[in-house]
Coordinates of C-alpha atoms (C1' of nucleotides) in Angstrom, one line a residue:
Chain M
X47 CA 90.2 82.2 108.5
X48 CA 87.7 83.4 106.0
X49 CA 87.8 81.7 102.6
X50 CA 88.3 85.0 100.8
X51 CA 91.6 85.4 102.6
X52 CA 93.1 82.0 102.6
X53 CA 94.7 82.6 99.2
X54 CA 97.0 85.5 100.0
X55 CA 97.5 86.2 96.3
X56 CA 93.9 87.4 96.2
X57 CA 93.3 90.8 97.4
X58 CA 90.4 92.5 99.1
X59 CA 89.1 94.4 96.1
X60 CA 87.7 91.2 94.6
X61 CA 86.0 90.4 97.9
X62 CA 84.6 93.9 98.1
X63 CA 83.0 93.3 94.8
X64 CA 81.6 89.9 95.5
X65 CA 80.5 90.2 99.0
X66 CA 80.6 93.7 100.5
X67 CA 78.7 95.3 97.6
X68 CA 76.0 92.7 98.0
X69 CA 75.9 93.6 101.7
X70 CA 75.0 97.1 100.4
X71 CA 77.9 99.0 101.7
X72 CA 79.4 100.7 98.7
X73 CA 80.2 100.5 95.1
X74 CA 82.6 102.3 92.7
X75 CA 81.3 105.4 91.2
X76 CA 81.5 106.6 87.6
X77 CA 84.0 109.1 88.8
X78 CA 87.6 107.8 88.9
X79 CA 88.4 106.1 92.2
X80 CA 85.4 107.5 94.1
X81 CA 82.8 105.5 95.9
X82 CA 79.1 105.6 96.3
X83 CA 78.4 104.7 99.9
X84 CA 75.0 103.0 100.0
X85 CA 72.5 103.5 102.8
X86 CA 73.5 100.5 104.9
X87 CA 77.1 101.4 104.6
X88 CA 76.4 105.0 105.4
X89 CA 74.5 104.0 108.5
X90 CA 77.7 102.3 109.8
X91 CA 79.6 105.5 109.0
X92 CA 77.0 107.5 110.9
X93 CA 77.5 105.3 114.0
X94 CA 81.3 105.9 113.7
X95 CA 80.7 109.6 113.4
X96 CA 78.4 109.7 116.4
X97 CA 80.8 107.7 118.5
X98 CA 83.8 109.8 117.7
X99 CA 81.9 113.1 117.9
X100 CA 80.9 112.3 121.4
X101 CA 84.5 111.6 122.4
X102 CA 85.6 114.9 120.7
X103 CA 83.0 116.9 122.7
X104 CA 84.0 115.1 125.9
X105 CA 87.6 116.3 125.3
X106 CA 86.6 119.9 124.9
X107 CA 86.4 120.1 121.1
X108 CA 83.7 121.9 118.9
X109 CA 82.8 121.4 115.3
X110 CA 83.1 124.0 112.5
X111 CA 83.4 124.0 108.8
X112 CA 86.0 125.5 106.4
X113 CA 85.9 125.9 102.6
X114 CA 86.4 123.1 100.1
X115 CA 88.6 125.2 97.8
X116 CA 92.1 126.4 98.8
X117 CA 93.9 129.0 96.8
X118 CA 97.0 127.5 95.2
X119 CA 99.3 130.0 96.9
X120 CA 98.4 128.7 100.4
X121 CA 100.2 125.5 99.6
X122 CA 103.5 127.0 98.8
X123 CA 103.8 128.6 102.3
X124 CA 104.8 125.4 104.1
X125 CA 107.6 123.7 102.2
X126 CA 107.3 120.1 103.3
X127 CA 103.5 120.3 103.2
X128 CA 103.5 121.3 99.5
X129 CA 106.0 118.6 98.7
X130 CA 103.9 116.0 100.4
X131 CA 100.6 116.8 98.6
X132 CA 101.5 118.5 95.3
X133 CA 101.5 115.2 93.4
X134 CA 97.9 114.4 94.2
X135 CA 95.8 117.5 94.0
X136 CA 92.7 118.2 92.0
X137 CA 92.9 121.7 90.6
X138 CA 90.0 124.0 89.6
X139 CA 91.1 126.3 86.8
X140 CA 87.8 127.7 85.4
X141 CA 84.4 128.6 86.7
X142 CA 82.1 128.3 83.7
X143 CA 81.1 126.1 80.8
X144 CA 79.7 127.2 77.5
X145 CA 77.8 125.7 74.6
X146 CA 80.1 124.4 71.9
X147 CA 77.5 124.9 69.2
X148 CA 77.4 121.1 68.5
X149 CA 75.1 120.2 71.4
X150 CA 77.9 119.7 73.8
X151 CA 79.7 121.9 76.3
X152 CA 83.2 123.1 76.6
X153 CA 85.1 125.0 79.3
X154 CA 84.8 128.7 78.6
X155 CA 88.3 130.0 78.1
X156 CA 87.1 133.4 79.1
X157 CA 86.3 132.1 82.6
X158 CA 89.8 131.2 83.6
X159 CA 90.5 131.8 87.3
X160 CA 93.1 134.4 88.2
X161 CA 94.5 131.9 90.8
X162 CA 93.8 128.2 90.6
X163 CA 91.9 126.6 93.5
X164 CA 92.9 123.3 95.0
X165 CA 90.2 120.9 96.1
X166 CA 91.4 120.3 99.7
X167 CA 93.5 117.2 100.3
X168 CA 93.6 118.3 103.9
X169 CA 92.8 121.6 105.5
X170 CA 95.8 122.8 107.5
X171 CA 96.5 125.7 105.1
X172 CA 93.1 127.2 104.8
X173 CA 92.4 126.7 108.5
X174 CA 95.7 128.4 109.6
X175 CA 95.0 131.2 107.2
X176 CA 91.7 131.7 109.0
X177 CA 93.2 131.2 112.5
X178 CA 95.6 134.1 111.8
X179 CA 92.6 136.4 112.2
X180 CA 91.2 134.7 115.3
X181 CA 94.3 134.6 117.4
X182 CA 95.9 137.7 119.0
X183 CA 96.4 137.0 122.6
X184 CA 97.0 134.0 124.8
X185 CA 93.4 134.6 125.9
X186 CA 92.2 133.4 122.4
X187 CA 93.9 130.0 123.0
X188 CA 93.5 127.2 122.9
X189 CA 91.4 126.7 119.8
X190 CA 90.0 123.2 119.7
X191 CA 88.1 122.7 116.4
X192 CA 87.1 119.6 114.5
X193 CA 85.7 119.5 111.0
X194 CA 83.6 116.7 109.4
X195 CA 84.3 117.0 105.7
X196 CA 85.3 115.3 102.4
X197 CA 88.7 115.6 100.9
X198 CA 90.2 114.7 97.6
X199 CA 93.6 113.1 96.9
X200 CA 94.3 112.1 93.4
X201 CA 96.1 108.9 94.1
X202 CA 97.5 106.9 91.2
X203 CA 95.8 103.8 92.4
X204 CA 92.7 103.5 94.5
X205 CA 91.1 100.8 96.5
X206 CA 87.5 100.8 97.7
X207 CA 87.4 102.2 101.3
X208 CA 91.1 102.0 101.8
X209 CA 92.3 104.6 99.4
X210 CA 89.6 106.4 97.4
X211 CA 90.2 109.6 95.5
X212 CA 87.5 111.3 97.5
X213 CA 86.8 110.3 101.1
X214 CA 84.9 111.4 104.1
X215 CA 86.8 112.1 107.3
X216 CA 87.1 114.3 110.3
X217 CA 90.1 116.6 110.8
X218 CA 90.9 118.3 114.1
X219 CA 93.0 121.4 114.0
X220 CA 94.0 122.9 117.3
X221 CA 96.1 125.9 118.3
X222 CA 97.9 126.2 121.6
X223 CA 100.0 128.7 123.6
X224 CA 102.7 126.2 124.5
X225 CA 104.7 123.4 123.0
X226 CA 103.8 121.1 126.0
X227 CA 100.1 121.7 125.6
X228 CA 100.2 120.9 121.9
X229 CA 102.2 117.7 122.5
X230 CA 99.7 116.8 125.2
X231 CA 96.8 117.3 122.7
X232 CA 98.5 115.2 120.1
X233 CA 98.8 112.3 122.6
X234 CA 95.3 112.8 124.0
X235 CA 93.8 112.5 120.5
X236 CA 95.7 109.3 119.5
X237 CA 94.4 107.9 122.8
X238 CA 90.8 108.9 121.8
X239 CA 91.2 107.1 118.5
X240 CA 92.7 104.0 120.1
X241 CA 89.9 103.8 122.7
X242 CA 87.3 104.2 120.0
X243 CA 88.9 101.5 117.8
X244 CA 89.2 99.1 120.7
X245 CA 85.9 99.8 122.5
X246 CA 83.6 100.5 119.7
X247 CA 85.1 98.9 116.6
X248 CA 86.4 95.9 118.6
X249 CA 89.7 96.5 116.8
X250 CA 92.9 96.1 118.7
X251 CA 95.5 98.7 117.7
X252 CA 99.1 99.5 118.4
X253 CA 99.9 103.1 119.3
X254 CA 103.2 104.6 118.4
X255 CA 105.4 107.2 116.7
X256 CA 105.8 107.2 113.0
X257 CA 109.4 107.1 111.7
X258 CA 110.7 110.1 109.9
X259 CA 109.9 108.5 106.5
X260 CA 106.2 108.0 107.3
X261 CA 105.6 111.3 109.0
X262 CA 102.9 113.7 107.9
X263 CA 104.0 116.4 105.5
X264 CA 104.6 119.4 107.7
X265 CA 104.6 117.6 111.1
X266 CA 107.4 117.4 113.6
X267 CA 106.0 114.2 115.0
X268 CA 103.2 111.9 113.8
X269 CA 101.5 109.5 116.2
X270 CA 99.5 106.6 114.7
X271 CA 97.4 103.6 115.5
X272 CA 98.1 100.5 113.5
X273 CA 95.8 97.5 113.1
X274 CA 96.4 94.1 111.7
X275 CA 94.0 92.8 109.0
X276 CA 93.1 89.1 108.5
X277 CA 95.4 88.8 105.4
X278 CA 98.5 89.8 107.4
X279 CA 98.7 93.3 106.2
X280 CA 98.8 96.4 108.5
X281 CA 96.4 99.2 108.2
X282 CA 97.0 102.7 109.6
X283 CA 93.6 103.6 111.1
X284 CA 94.3 107.0 112.6
X285 CA 96.9 109.7 112.9
X286 CA 97.6 112.6 115.2
X287 CA 100.2 115.2 114.3
X288 CA 102.3 117.5 116.4
X289 CA 102.9 120.4 113.9
X290 CA 105.1 122.5 116.1
X291 CA 105.1 126.1 114.9
X292 CA 105.4 125.2 111.2
X293 CA 102.0 126.3 110.1
X294 CA 101.9 129.3 112.5
X295 CA 105.2 130.5 110.9
X296 CA 104.0 129.8 107.4
X297 CA 100.8 131.8 108.0
X298 CA 102.2 134.3 110.4
X299 CA 100.0 133.4 113.4
X300 CA 101.5 135.1 116.5
X301 CA 100.0 135.9 119.9
X302 CA 101.0 137.9 122.9
X303 CA 101.6 135.7 125.9
X304 CA 100.8 136.6 129.5
X305 CA 104.2 138.3 129.9
X306 CA 103.6 140.5 126.9
X307 CA 106.0 138.6 124.7
X308 CA 105.1 137.8 121.0
X309 CA 105.4 134.1 119.9
X310 CA 104.2 131.7 117.3
X311 CA 101.3 129.5 118.0
X312 CA 101.7 125.7 118.5
X313 CA 99.6 123.4 116.4
X314 CA 98.2 119.9 116.1
X315 CA 96.0 118.1 113.6
X316 CA 94.5 114.7 113.7
X317 CA 92.1 112.6 111.6
X318 CA 90.4 109.4 110.8
X319 CA 88.4 108.6 107.6
X320 CA 86.1 106.2 105.9
X321 CA 89.1 103.9 105.9
X322 CA 87.9 102.9 109.3
X323 CA 85.0 101.1 107.5
X324 CA 87.6 99.2 105.5
X325 CA 89.3 98.2 108.8
X326 CA 86.0 97.1 110.2
X327 CA 85.3 94.9 107.2
X328 CA 88.8 93.4 106.9
X329 CA 89.4 92.7 110.5
X330 CA 86.2 90.9 111.4
X331 CA 84.4 89.4 108.4
X332 CA 84.1 85.7 107.7
X333 CA 82.8 83.6 104.8
X334 CA 79.2 84.5 105.5
X335 CA 79.9 88.2 105.2
X336 CA 80.3 91.1 107.6
X337 CA 80.6 90.7 111.3
X338 CA 79.7 94.0 112.9
X339 CA 80.5 94.8 116.5
X340 CA 77.1 95.5 118.2
X341 CA 78.2 99.1 119.1
X342 CA 78.5 100.0 115.4
X343 CA 75.8 97.9 113.9
X344 CA 72.9 99.9 112.4
X345 CA 70.6 97.0 113.2
X346 CA 71.6 95.2 116.4
X347 CA 68.8 92.7 116.5
X348 CA 66.7 91.4 113.7
X349 CA 63.5 89.5 114.3
X350 CA 62.3 87.0 111.7
X351 CA 58.9 85.4 111.7
X352 CA 58.5 81.8 110.4
X353 CA 54.9 81.0 109.5
X354 CA 52.6 79.2 107.1
X355 CA 49.3 80.9 107.5
X356 CA 48.4 84.6 108.1
X357 CA 46.8 83.8 111.5
X358 CA 50.2 82.4 112.6
X359 CA 51.9 85.6 111.4
X360 CA 49.6 87.8 113.5
X361 CA 50.3 85.7 116.6
X362 CA 54.0 85.9 115.9
X363 CA 53.8 89.6 115.2
X364 CA 52.2 90.3 118.5
X365 CA 55.1 88.6 120.3
X366 CA 57.7 90.2 118.1
X367 CA 56.4 93.7 118.6
X368 CA 56.4 93.2 122.4
X369 CA 60.0 92.0 122.2
X370 CA 60.9 95.0 119.9
X371 CA 59.3 97.5 122.4
X372 CA 61.1 95.9 125.4
X373 CA 64.5 95.9 123.7
X374 CA 64.1 99.4 122.3
X375 CA 63.3 100.6 125.8
X376 CA 66.8 99.4 126.6
X377 CA 68.3 101.4 123.8
X378 CA 68.7 98.5 121.4
X379 CA 68.1 98.9 117.7
X380 CA 65.7 96.2 116.5
X381 CA 64.3 95.5 113.1
X382 CA 61.3 93.2 112.6
X383 CA 61.4 91.8 109.1
X384 CA 57.9 90.5 108.3
X385 CA 58.2 91.0 104.6
X386 CA 56.4 88.3 102.8
X387 CA 58.6 88.2 99.7
X388 CA 61.4 86.1 101.0
X389 CA 61.6 82.9 102.9
X390 CA 63.1 82.8 106.4
X391 CA 66.3 81.0 105.1
X392 CA 66.8 83.8 102.6
X393 CA 66.5 86.4 105.4
X394 CA 68.9 84.5 107.7
X395 CA 71.6 84.5 105.0
X396 CA 70.9 88.1 104.1
X397 CA 71.3 89.5 107.7
X398 CA 74.4 87.4 108.2
X399 CA 75.8 89.0 105.1
X400 CA 75.0 92.4 106.6
X401 CA 76.6 91.5 109.9
X402 CA 73.6 92.0 112.2
X403 CA 74.9 90.8 115.6
X404 CA 71.9 88.9 116.9
X405 CA 68.9 87.3 115.2
X406 CA 65.7 86.2 116.8
X407 CA 63.5 83.7 114.9
X408 CA 59.9 83.0 116.0
X409 CA 57.9 80.2 114.5
X410 CA 54.7 78.2 115.4
X411 CA 56.8 75.9 117.5
X412 CA 58.0 78.9 119.6
X413 CA 54.5 80.3 119.9
X414 CA 53.4 77.1 121.4
X415 CA 56.3 76.7 123.8
X416 CA 56.7 80.4 124.6
X417 CA 60.2 80.4 123.3
X418 CA 62.4 82.1 120.6
X419 CA 65.5 80.9 118.8
X420 CA 68.4 83.3 119.1
X421 CA 71.4 83.1 116.8
X422 CA 74.6 85.1 117.3
X423 CA 76.5 86.3 114.2
X424 CA 80.1 86.0 115.6
X425 CA 80.0 82.3 116.4
X426 CA 76.9 81.4 114.4
X427 CA 75.6 79.5 117.4
X428 CA 71.9 79.1 118.0
X429 CA 69.9 78.5 121.1
X430 CA 66.3 78.5 122.2
X431 CA 65.3 80.5 125.2
X432 CA 62.1 81.4 126.9
X433 CA 60.3 84.6 125.7
X434 CA 60.2 86.3 129.1
X435 CA 64.0 86.1 129.5
X436 CA 64.8 88.0 126.2
X437 CA 64.8 91.5 127.6
X438 CA 67.6 90.5 130.0
X439 CA 69.3 88.0 127.7
X440 CA 69.8 90.2 124.6
X441 CA 71.7 93.1 126.2
X442 CA 74.0 90.7 127.9
X443 CA 74.5 88.8 124.6
X444 CA 75.3 92.0 122.7
X445 CA 77.9 92.8 125.3
X446 CA 79.4 89.4 125.0
X447 CA 79.5 89.5 121.2
X448 CA 81.3 92.9 121.4
X449 CA 83.9 91.4 123.7
X450 CA 84.2 88.2 121.7
X451 CA 84.9 90.0 118.4
X452 CA 87.6 92.0 120.1
X453 CA 89.3 89.1 121.7
X454 CA 89.1 87.1 118.4
X455 CA 90.9 90.0 116.7
X456 CA 93.4 90.3 119.5
X457 CA 94.2 86.7 119.5
X458 CA 94.7 86.8 115.7
X459 CA 97.1 89.7 116.2
X460 CA 99.0 87.9 119.0
X461 CA 99.4 84.8 116.8
X462 CA 100.6 86.9 114.0
X463 CA 103.1 89.1 115.8
X464 CA 106.6 87.8 115.6
X465 CA 109.8 88.9 117.4
X466 CA 112.5 88.5 114.8
X467 CA 116.3 88.8 115.0
X468 CA 117.5 87.2 111.8
X469 CA 117.1 88.7 108.3
X470 CA 116.2 85.4 106.8
X471 CA 113.3 85.0 109.3
X472 CA 112.2 88.5 108.6
X473 CA 111.8 88.0 104.8
X474 CA 110.4 84.5 105.2
X475 CA 107.7 85.5 107.7
X476 CA 106.7 88.4 105.4
X477 CA 106.3 86.1 102.5
X478 CA 104.8 83.1 104.2
X479 CA 102.4 84.4 106.8
X480 CA 102.6 88.2 106.9
X481 CA 101.7 89.9 110.2
X482 CA 103.4 92.2 112.5
X483 CA 107.2 91.9 113.0
X484 CA 108.9 93.3 116.0
X485 CA 112.5 93.8 115.1
X486 CA 115.5 96.0 115.9
X487 CA 116.3 99.0 113.7
X488 CA 119.3 101.2 113.7
X489 CA 117.1 104.3 113.6
X490 CA 118.2 105.6 110.2
X491 CA 116.1 106.7 107.3
X492 CA 118.5 104.8 104.9
X493 CA 118.0 101.5 106.6
X494 CA 114.2 101.8 106.6
X495 CA 114.3 102.6 102.9
X496 CA 116.5 99.7 102.1
X497 CA 114.3 97.3 104.0
X498 CA 111.3 98.7 102.1
X499 CA 113.0 98.3 98.8
X500 CA 113.9 94.7 99.5
X501 CA 110.8 93.5 101.3
X502 CA 108.0 96.1 100.8
X503 CA 107.7 96.2 104.6
X504 CA 107.8 99.5 106.3
X505 CA 108.0 100.6 109.9
X506 CA 104.4 101.0 110.9
X507 CA 105.3 102.6 114.1
X508 CA 107.6 102.7 117.0
X509 CA 105.3 101.5 119.8
X510 CA 104.9 103.7 122.9
X511 CA 105.1 100.6 125.1
X512 CA 108.1 99.0 123.4
X513 CA 110.4 98.0 126.2
X514 CA 114.0 99.1 126.3
X515 CA 116.1 96.2 125.0
X516 CA 119.6 95.9 123.7
X517 CA 119.8 94.5 120.2
X518 CA 121.2 94.7 116.7
X519 CA 119.5 96.2 113.7
X520 CA 117.8 93.5 111.6
X521 CA 119.5 94.7 108.4
X522 CA 122.8 96.5 109.4
X523 CA 123.6 94.9 112.7
X524 CA 124.2 98.3 114.3
X525 CA 123.1 98.7 117.9
X526 CA 119.5 99.4 118.7
X527 CA 117.7 99.9 122.1
X528 CA 114.2 98.9 121.2
X529 CA 112.2 96.9 118.7
X530 CA 109.9 98.7 116.2
X531 CA 106.9 97.4 114.4
X532 CA 107.4 96.3 110.8
X533 CA 104.8 95.1 108.3
X534 CA 103.6 95.2 104.8
X535 CA 100.7 97.7 104.7
X536 CA 97.8 99.0 102.7
Chain Q
rC655 C1' 102.8 106.0 83.1
rG656 C1' 104.2 100.5 82.0
rG657 C1' 102.1 95.1 81.9
rG658 C1' 97.6 92.0 81.7
rG659 C1' 92.3 91.6 81.4
rU660 C1' 87.2 93.0 80.6
rG661 C1' 83.1 95.7 78.1
rU662 C1' 76.5 91.6 75.5
rA663 C1' 69.1 93.1 79.7
rG664 C1' 69.1 95.9 86.6
rC665 C1' 73.3 92.2 88.3
rG666 C1' 76.5 87.9 86.9
rC667 C1' 77.9 85.6 82.4
rA668 C1' 78.0 82.3 77.5
rG669 C1' 78.4 83.2 72.4
rC670 C1' 83.7 85.8 69.3
rC671 C1' 89.0 81.7 67.9
rC672 C1' 86.2 79.4 62.8
rG673 C1' 81.1 85.9 60.3
rG674 C1' 75.2 83.1 58.5
rU675 C1' 67.8 82.0 61.2
rU676 C1' 64.5 86.1 65.3
rA677 C1' 71.5 87.1 70.3
rG678 C1' 71.1 83.2 74.6
rC679 C1' 71.6 81.4 80.0
rG680 C1' 71.3 82.2 85.6
rC681 C1' 69.8 85.7 89.3
rA682 C1' 66.5 89.8 89.9
rU683 C1' 61.5 92.0 88.2
rC684 C1' 56.0 91.3 86.9
rU685 C1' 51.3 87.8 86.8
rG686 C1' 48.9 83.3 88.7
rG687 C1' 49.3 79.2 91.9
rU688 C1' 51.6 76.0 95.5
rU689 C1' 55.1 77.1 99.5
rU690 C1' 57.7 79.2 104.3
rG691 C1' 62.4 76.1 111.1
rG692 C1' 68.9 77.7 106.5
rG693 C1' 69.3 81.4 100.2
rA694 C1' 61.6 77.4 97.5
rC695 C1' 58.9 75.3 93.2
rC696 C1' 55.7 75.2 88.7
rA697 C1' 53.6 77.9 84.6
rG698 C1' 53.7 82.4 81.9
rA699 C1' 55.4 87.6 80.8
rG700 C1' 58.4 92.0 80.2
rG701 C1' 63.3 93.8 79.6
rG702 C1' 69.0 94.6 74.5
rU703 C1' 72.2 101.5 70.8
rC704 C1' 76.1 93.5 71.8
rG705 C1' 81.2 100.2 75.1
rC706 C1' 81.8 104.2 70.9
rA707 C1' 83.3 105.5 65.8
rG708 C1' 84.9 103.9 61.2
rG709 C1' 86.2 99.9 57.8
rU710 C1' 86.0 94.8 55.2
rU711 C1' 81.7 91.8 53.5
rC712 C1' 75.7 89.9 50.2
rG713 C1' 75.8 89.6 55.7
rA714 C1' 79.5 91.7 61.7
rA715 C1' 78.3 90.7 68.9
rU716 C1' 82.0 87.7 65.9
rC717 C1' 87.2 90.0 61.4
rC718 C1' 90.4 94.9 60.9
rU719 C1' 91.6 100.1 62.6
rG720 C1' 91.1 104.0 66.0
rC721 C1' 89.1 105.7 70.5
rC722 C1' 86.7 105.4 75.4
rA723 C1' 85.6 103.2 80.1
rC724 C1' 86.3 99.9 84.0
rC725 C1' 89.1 96.0 86.7
rC726 C1' 93.8 93.6 88.3
rC727 C1' 99.4 93.9 88.9
rG728 C1' 103.4 97.5 89.3
rA729 C1' 105.4 102.5 90.2
rC730 C1' 103.1 106.3 93.8
rC731 C1' 100.5 107.2 98.5
rA732 C1' 96.8 109.1 104.6

RNA sequence: CGGGGUGUAGCGCAGCCCGGUUAGCGCAUCUGGUUUGGGACCAGAGGGUCGCAGGUUCGAAUCCUGCCACCCCGACCA
């Protein structure tokens, strides 16, 4: 396990500062709890966006954009929604500053807003307020819209990537004529997230239902994917909510069905955020820095020349640019780093820190032998192969790295998933190793809260694929018919 | 909001306890040269409201008071 994780008392924030920031991903901003995402980090986000967007389109969704500001009154329309978000809202009260006569500025008291505006913490309210005007008949349904946006949640405590005050995300908001169709959409989208996590991020996830305690404010059912990080903590990496008719009723969105009957519209919403980048970092990194799955790496292959004289460099460059062209023809992103200001060793270390999956080094020895040295980031293994085999070798290597990173993470999860029947084991495992704990639960809110109080562990989800099994609740001993997933989480 | 910590060059830090030359070190930057198969070396150069405000003192980065910001832990939470 990575050095930065071996001491469980240490947390990831320190590592972010020491390592990730050097890898040019992000830094804290002057604004409380916000982050500056640097170009290299943003390039990873763009890959995530592109991958998800493709899946959304394939499942029939379109993109749109709604306002950043939400009138305060919208929030009071759905009772549990306001209760969930009221504590963490940024509020706009004025629209103008003025000179204070001392060289500074003050908020102009004359420019007070009639009704305060809330900076969106999520967009259900403003979107359903809009949908009201778009939906009259069953012919207007379904509406399958996604929005890429930033949202603000004024959390008491923030953590880089995992819980920032402002974060980037996508939120899908769909409207349907029937309950069944909405439920199907909710399930479809959690599957989209799971397949993206597993196929693109190389991150194994567990799909399941949230318990009542952990449910989204305003939802009838919340589905989630949960991943295990290398320090033994769980991270919720995506959610999909079945909202029933709650928002349609709150915003009075009714439609005429094909029998002429008036009914409220059924809704879903679903989202993932820049937290995915936190998941990527924490699931795969090692002591040398990031380990990016090839499918999300902004640079998939870096070519580094090793040379003494300029004549050597021009020879090497000729070979390198041929390799670059050949690989790019196969859709691979290649960077040839012939900068003269750093030595090869420095570059090796730097691209490892950045998580570039494969590195090709070409030196005089290689020129002579018509070979190159290839190093893979996931295992740090190096091997020398003949130049003319590269165009076939690299695509296969990238595929192999993608698979290997996934199976490494999956093995880690298997080794750190425990089936537990005794309370003593439950608390001991949480304290000693962390990880996922599959245990029986009596299904009550009270029991979950009590367990949280005593151990800080919560029910991450009730897995879809949990087999029927007679058992007794880990805390109360009351009967239970399946195990649920417990963990301490971010 | 409670507890702890930190603020000194672009970055990372020492100096503060015990006030006293011109505030130092590493990395980075710039110049010249030698180097280049795992984070090079030599010589030189530039770069500072010591977080802010006030106080004590002949003299404050150092002591005192107030304020601000950031980080960590907790409460809270997608």
